[in-house]
PDB file of C-alpha atoms and ligand atoms in Angstrom:
ATOM      1  CA  MET E   1     -34.934 -28.538  30.502  1.00 77.00           C
ATOM      2  CA  PRO E   2     -38.070 -29.330  28.518  1.00 83.00           C
ATOM      3  CA  LEU E   3     -40.003 -26.383  27.142  1.00 83.00           C
ATOM      4  CA  ILE E   4     -43.348 -27.961  28.052  1.00 83.00           C
ATOM      5  CA  ASN E   5     -44.014 -30.757  30.533  1.00 83.00           C
ATOM      6  CA  TRP E   6     -46.954 -33.103  30.149  1.00 85.00           C
ATOM      7  CA  ASP E   7     -49.522 -32.452  32.832  1.00 80.00           C
ATOM      8  CA  GLU E   8     -52.623 -34.520  33.601  1.00 81.00           C
ATOM      9  CA  LYS E   9     -54.659 -31.356  33.226  1.00 74.00           C
ATOM     10  CA  PHE E  10     -53.924 -31.620  29.476  1.00 80.00           C
ATOM     11  CA  SER E  11     -55.736 -34.956  29.353  1.00 82.00           C
ATOM     12  CA  VAL E  12     -59.002 -34.974  27.430  1.00 79.00           C
ATOM     13  CA  GLY E  13     -59.679 -38.613  28.365  1.00 74.00           C
ATOM     14  CA  VAL E  14     -59.458 -39.996  24.822  1.00 78.00           C
ATOM     15  CA  ALA E  15     -56.388 -42.226  24.626  1.00 82.00           C
ATOM     16  CA  SER E  16     -55.629 -41.494  20.971  1.00 78.00           C
ATOM     17  CA  VAL E  17     -55.989 -37.720  21.433  1.00 77.00           C
ATOM     18  CA  ASP E  18     -53.879 -37.682  24.613  1.00 84.00           C
ATOM     19  CA  HIS E  19     -51.286 -39.787  22.826  1.00 87.00           C
ATOM     20  CA  GLU E  20     -51.142 -37.273  19.959  1.00 81.00           C
ATOM     21  CA  HIS E  21     -50.843 -34.388  22.436  1.00 88.00           C
ATOM     22  CA  ARG E  22     -48.024 -36.134  24.298  1.00 90.00           C
ATOM     23  CA  GLU E  23     -46.265 -36.737  20.990  1.00 87.00           C
ATOM     24  CA  LEU E  24     -46.639 -33.085  20.029  1.00 87.00           C
ATOM     25  CA  ILE E  25     -45.187 -31.938  23.335  1.00 90.00           C
ATOM     26  CA  GLY E  26     -42.347 -34.458  23.004  1.00 92.00           C
ATOM     27  CA  LEU E  27     -41.631 -33.236  19.488  1.00 85.00           C
ATOM     28  CA  VAL E  28     -41.588 -29.609  20.585  1.00 88.00           C
ATOM     29  CA  ASN E  29     -39.168 -30.445  23.406  1.00 90.00           C
ATOM     30  CA  ARG E  30     -36.843 -32.512  21.207  1.00 88.00           C
ATOM     31  CA  ALA E  31     -36.865 -29.922  18.445  1.00 83.00           C
ATOM     32  CA  HIS E  32     -36.253 -27.176  20.978  1.00 85.00           C
ATOM     33  CA  ALA E  33     -33.267 -29.036  22.446  1.00 86.00           C
ATOM     34  CA  ARG E  34     -31.628 -28.897  19.000  1.00 79.00           C
ATOM     35  CA  LEU E  35     -31.884 -25.097  19.006  1.00 79.00           C
ATOM     36  CA  THR E  36     -29.223 -24.918  21.691  1.00 72.00           C
ATOM     37  CA  GLN E  37     -26.741 -26.346  19.151  1.00 71.00           C
ATOM     38  CA  PRO E  38     -24.298 -23.901  17.511  1.00 75.00           C
ATOM     39  CA  ASP E  39     -25.843 -24.010  13.968  1.00 75.00           C
ATOM     40  CA  ARG E  40     -28.845 -22.033  15.110  1.00 78.00           C
ATOM     41  CA  GLU E  41     -29.541 -20.185  11.817  1.00 77.00           C
ATOM     42  CA  THR E  42     -30.625 -23.346   9.975  1.00 82.00           C
ATOM     43  CA  ALA E  43     -31.992 -24.988  13.093  1.00 84.00           C
ATOM     44  CA  VAL E  44     -34.600 -22.297  13.741  1.00 89.00           C
ATOM     45  CA  MET E  45     -36.296 -22.608  10.334  1.00 89.00           C
ATOM     46  CA  GLU E  46     -36.158 -26.414  10.491  1.00 89.00           C
ATOM     47  CA  PHE E  47     -37.586 -26.310  13.984  1.00 88.00           C
ATOM     48  CA  LEU E  48     -40.474 -24.012  13.062  1.00 92.00           C
ATOM     49  CA  GLY E  49     -41.201 -25.903   9.837  1.00 93.00           C
ATOM     50  CA  GLU E  50     -41.283 -29.227  11.648  1.00 90.00           C
ATOM     51  CA  ILE E  51     -43.512 -27.909  14.437  1.00 91.00           C
ATOM     52  CA  PHE E  52     -45.885 -26.345  11.889  1.00 95.00           C
ATOM     53  CA  THR E  53     -46.149 -29.563   9.851  1.00 94.00           C
ATOM     54  CA  ARG E  54     -46.718 -31.823  12.834  1.00 89.00           C
ATOM     55  CA  ILE E  55     -49.248 -29.542  14.497  1.00 92.00           C
ATOM     56  CA  SER E  56     -51.139 -29.142  11.188  1.00 94.00           C
ATOM     57  CA  ALA E  57     -51.299 -32.936  10.810  1.00 91.00           C
ATOM     58  CA  HIS E  58     -52.630 -33.293  14.349  1.00 88.00           C
ATOM     59  CA  PHE E  59     -55.299 -30.666  13.745  1.00 93.00           C
ATOM     60  CA  ALA E  60     -56.309 -32.294  10.453  1.00 95.00           C
ATOM     61  CA  LEU E  61     -56.911 -35.581  12.270  1.00 88.00           C
ATOM     62  CA  GLU E  62     -58.987 -33.911  14.967  1.00 90.00           C
ATOM     63  CA  GLU E  63     -60.999 -31.920  12.418  1.00 95.00           C
ATOM     64  CA  LYS E  64     -61.699 -35.116  10.460  1.00 95.00           C
ATOM     65  CA  ILE E  65     -63.131 -36.737  13.617  1.00 91.00           C
ATOM     66  CA  MET E  66     -65.267 -33.644  14.271  1.00 93.00           C
ATOM     67  CA  ARG E  67     -66.660 -33.662  10.723  1.00 96.00           C
ATOM     68  CA  GLU E  68     -67.440 -37.377  10.922  1.00 95.00           C
ATOM     69  CA  LYS E  69     -69.348 -36.805  14.182  1.00 93.00           C
ATOM     70  CA  ASN E  70     -71.080 -33.629  12.917  1.00 95.00           C
ATOM     71  CA  TYR E  71     -69.644 -31.874  15.950  1.00 95.00           C
ATOM     72  CA  ASP E  72     -71.660 -28.727  16.762  1.00 95.00           C
ATOM     73  CA  HIS E  73     -68.654 -26.546  17.656  1.00 96.00           C
ATOM     74  CA  TYR E  74     -66.599 -27.535  14.622  1.00 97.00           C
ATOM     75  CA  ALA E  75     -66.240 -23.983  13.254  1.00 98.00           C
ATOM     76  CA  GLU E  76     -65.147 -22.448  16.577  1.00 97.00           C
ATOM     77  CA  HIS E  77     -62.763 -25.300  17.280  1.00 97.00           C
ATOM     78  CA  LYS E  78     -61.195 -25.150  13.820  1.00 98.00           C
ATOM     79  CA  ALA E  79     -60.882 -21.357  14.127  1.00 98.00           C
ATOM     80  CA  ASP E  80     -58.834 -21.798  17.303  1.00 98.00           C
ATOM     81  CA  HIS E  81     -56.559 -24.267  15.464  1.00 97.00           C
ATOM     82  CA  GLU E  82     -56.108 -21.679  12.688  1.00 98.00           C
ATOM     83  CA  ARG E  83     -55.232 -19.054  15.275  1.00 97.00           C
ATOM     84  CA  LEU E  84     -52.201 -21.064  16.447  1.00 97.00           C
ATOM     85  CA  LEU E  85     -51.119 -21.900  12.878  1.00 98.00           C
ATOM     86  CA  ASP E  86     -51.326 -18.183  12.002  1.00 97.00           C
ATOM     87  CA  SER E  87     -49.157 -17.321  15.006  1.00 96.00           C
ATOM     88  CA  ILE E  88     -46.520 -19.864  13.946  1.00 95.00           C
ATOM     89  CA  ARG E  89     -46.626 -18.543  10.346  1.00 96.00           C
ATOM     90  CA  ASP E  90     -46.113 -14.998  11.668  1.00 95.00           C
ATOM     91  CA  ILE E  91     -43.124 -16.130  13.727  1.00 94.00           C
ATOM     92  CA  MET E  92     -41.643 -17.884  10.633  1.00 94.00           C
ATOM     93  CA  ASP E  93     -42.187 -14.790   8.440  1.00 94.00           C
ATOM     94  CA  ARG E  94     -40.602 -12.576  11.044  1.00 93.00           C
ATOM     95  CA  TYR E  95     -37.632 -14.908  11.310  1.00 93.00           C
ATOM     96  CA  GLU E  96     -37.133 -14.890   7.528  1.00 91.00           C
ATOM     97  CA  ASP E  97     -37.326 -11.098   7.431  1.00 93.00           C
ATOM     98  CA  ARG E  98     -35.305 -10.163  10.468  1.00 89.00           C
ATOM     99  CA  LYS E  99     -33.612 -13.346  11.695  1.00 87.00           C
ATOM    100  CA  TYR E 100     -35.220 -12.659  15.014  1.00 86.00           C
ATOM    101  CA  PHE E 101     -36.420 -15.567  17.133  1.00 88.00           C
ATOM    102  CA  SER E 102     -37.038 -15.706  20.853  1.00 86.00           C
ATOM    103  CA  ASP E 103     -37.233 -19.140  22.475  1.00 82.00           C
ATOM    104  CA  ASP E 104     -39.061 -17.726  25.463  1.00 82.00           C
ATOM    105  CA  GLU E 105     -41.619 -15.932  23.348  1.00 87.00           C
ATOM    106  CA  PHE E 106     -42.259 -19.041  21.251  1.00 87.00           C
ATOM    107  CA  ALA E 107     -42.552 -21.195  24.384  1.00 82.00           C
ATOM    108  CA  GLN E 108     -45.110 -18.789  25.782  1.00 85.00           C
ATOM    109  CA  VAL E 109     -47.152 -18.758  22.569  1.00 90.00           C
ATOM    110  CA  LEU E 110     -47.277 -22.566  22.446  1.00 88.00           C
ATOM    111  CA  LYS E 111     -47.724 -23.166  26.141  1.00 83.00           C
ATOM    112  CA  SER E 112     -50.526 -20.707  26.656  1.00 86.00           C
ATOM    113  CA  TRP E 113     -52.313 -21.954  23.528  1.00 91.00           C
ATOM    114  CA  PHE E 114     -51.919 -25.661  24.503  1.00 87.00           C
ATOM    115  CA  VAL E 115     -53.134 -25.154  28.061  1.00 82.00           C
ATOM    116  CA  GLU E 116     -56.116 -23.103  26.972  1.00 89.00           C
ATOM    117  CA  HIS E 117     -57.074 -25.157  23.920  1.00 93.00           C
ATOM    118  CA  PHE E 118     -56.742 -28.570  25.607  1.00 89.00           C
ATOM    119  CA  ARG E 119     -58.658 -27.329  28.643  1.00 84.00           C
ATOM    120  CA  THR E 120     -61.511 -25.761  26.682  1.00 89.00           C
ATOM    121  CA  HIS E 121     -61.986 -26.883  23.063  1.00 93.00           C
ATOM    122  CA  ASP E 122     -60.479 -30.376  23.309  1.00 91.00           C
ATOM    123  CA  ALA E 123     -62.103 -31.099  26.689  1.00 84.00           C
ATOM    124  CA  ARG E 124     -65.494 -30.026  25.316  1.00 91.00           C
ATOM    125  CA  LEU E 125     -64.967 -32.158  22.229  1.00 90.00           C
ATOM    126  CA  HIS E 126     -64.284 -35.182  24.411  1.00 81.00           C
ATOM    127  CA  ARG E 127     -67.312 -34.597  26.620  1.00 80.00           C
ATOM    128  CA  ASN E 128     -69.486 -34.451  23.502  1.00 85.00           C
ATOM    129  CA  LEU E 129     -67.981 -37.490  21.825  1.00 78.00           C
ATOM    130  CA  GLY E 130     -67.994 -39.524  25.041  1.00 66.00           C
TER     131      GLY E 130
HETATM  132 FE1  FE2 K   1     -58.207 -29.193  19.040  1.00 88.48          FE
END
C-alpha cells in the first residue's frame, strides 16, 4: 500500500509544480516499498538519503522561481522547507545513532508536512504567481 496517495487537494494549479509534487510522492512510495525487503539496515539509510536529496532539489527549484519573481513570502516559505529538511536530518541522525526507524512515524512527518505545505505555502505561491 502506498505511503501517500496523490489527492487533488495537493494541486497548486501549476502543471510543473504539481508534476514535481506527484514525482516526489511517487518516489517516496517506491522507496518505501523497498523498505519491506529483508536488507532493511542498508535500505533505511539509502531511503532517507534519496528522499532528502530529491526533496532538496525540488525545494531549490521552487526557491529559484520565488527569487526570480521577487516573491514577498520567500523567507517564510523557505523557512518551512528548511523545517522539513531539518526533520529528515534528525531522523537520519537518530537512525545512525540508535538504528531506530519507524515507518509510521516517518509517514506521518511527511504526510502532515506535505498536506499543510501544499495547502498553504505552495497554494499561496501559485495564487501570487498566477
Ligand atoms: Fe514549497
